[in-house]
């Protein structure tokens, strides 16, 4: 994967011509899919420096701190499901929502910058290649086998495959393969992306698609918060608020806004040359420890406040904003004692592995935990938790290695073939 700006491919520490706003003689350094303008990059401020990239044994495909956030989010869920009910597993889902909104929107905006268009067919194909292989192998195929011996509600199973399962699960009365109920959150994400991709397809044909996306994101946030409040005061159940697409899309939309902010920041940085970009970077407040402390305070407050009205309404907002601040902190650069310490933890290979495998871990862990119950019944609770965490996480990592990675490598080979064919047809391209 390369950082691409103005048609140029950017490699480690190499000087390249600018694509927009003239030609500046600054060094562009690879930063997990992005570029950092200026003559030098502090090893602490850059979440992933060129040296980190050279020393990595794991694939380099995104933002290191976002992968670390994925790792933290999925482990919150795994620990909670393994029996540590004190762990707020539900907050991990909210973090995932924010990350997903940020990543998908970031890719859409980069495509717009590169092609001034949106390939909706390619978008849906990429989502299908990402989502369906693990879903089919980990959830659907075992469900079909399980259904030969046990009774299942095949409408519920169809909801898992076709992404409307969260609406089936609102009353918690579903009959699916034990451990596959976690697919409810995937349903919300995919419903959101199906809708947003359609609207984005229409927006890019207009004059101000980015502004249109910003307005849409804010509208979703406002409507989502209002929907939770209205449902709460009308006597709706907690499950209706927790599992509804209308009530939970706010977090994804907040991730969309983070991606829009990051685009504006990148464009401003690109327009600044040399020392000006360096000065601007030094003044970047979002990389300071204060942002991390603010995010931590919001997150802990969302857990500590037990008022029912707050928990059914603003709790989700606070957790989503906290996650957004951490994403923005990482994009701003780790600057400060806490940030530098956290940066080192985030770049640990184990943390990055958990982040890369988070989707497969999320799908697989509860199936394993439920399958272990006949064996772990009667065992000490700490041992049950440890077995569930280790085996559930391990199964997810194996699934990532055996299912997700082969698909990614196949896609990379196809891209290389297409690029080679394009070059052969047009050598001057």
Tab-separated table of C-alpha atoms in Angstrom, residues 72-73 75-81 84-95 242 299-300 302-303 306 311 315 319:
chain	number	residue	atom	x	y	z
A	72	UNK	CA	-8.508	-2.503	22.713
A	73	UNK	CA	-12.124	-2.466	21.548
A	75	UNK	CA	-10.577	-7.186	23.886
A	76	UNK	CA	-13.171	-5.228	25.856
A	77	UNK	CA	-15.825	-7.310	24.109
A	78	UNK	CA	-13.949	-10.612	24.532
A	79	UNK	CA	-13.251	-10.071	28.235
A	80	UNK	CA	-16.858	-9.139	28.904
A	81	UNK	CA	-18.211	-12.179	27.063
A	84	UNK	CA	-15.630	-10.436	33.329
A	85	UNK	CA	-18.916	-8.587	33.409
A	86	UNK	CA	-17.257	-5.617	35.092
A	87	UNK	CA	-15.542	-4.918	31.758
A	88	UNK	CA	-17.679	-2.544	29.634
A	89	UNK	CA	-17.838	-4.658	26.492
A	90	UNK	CA	-20.600	-2.523	24.988
A	91	UNK	CA	-18.263	0.456	24.831
A	92	UNK	CA	-15.985	-1.583	22.585
A	93	UNK	CA	-18.770	-1.736	19.999
A	94	UNK	CA	-19.147	2.054	20.091
A	95	UNK	CA	-15.400	2.426	19.528
A	242	UNK	CA	-29.102	-0.401	22.194
A	299	UNK	CA	-14.955	7.553	28.708
A	300	UNK	CA	-14.753	6.925	32.457
A	302	UNK	CA	-19.754	7.403	30.655
A	303	UNK	CA	-19.154	4.299	32.778
A	306	UNK	CA	-25.434	5.319	36.388
A	311	UNK	CA	-27.183	5.735	30.097
A	315	UNK	CA	-23.647	7.608	27.323
A	319	UNK	CA	-17.994	7.200	24.382
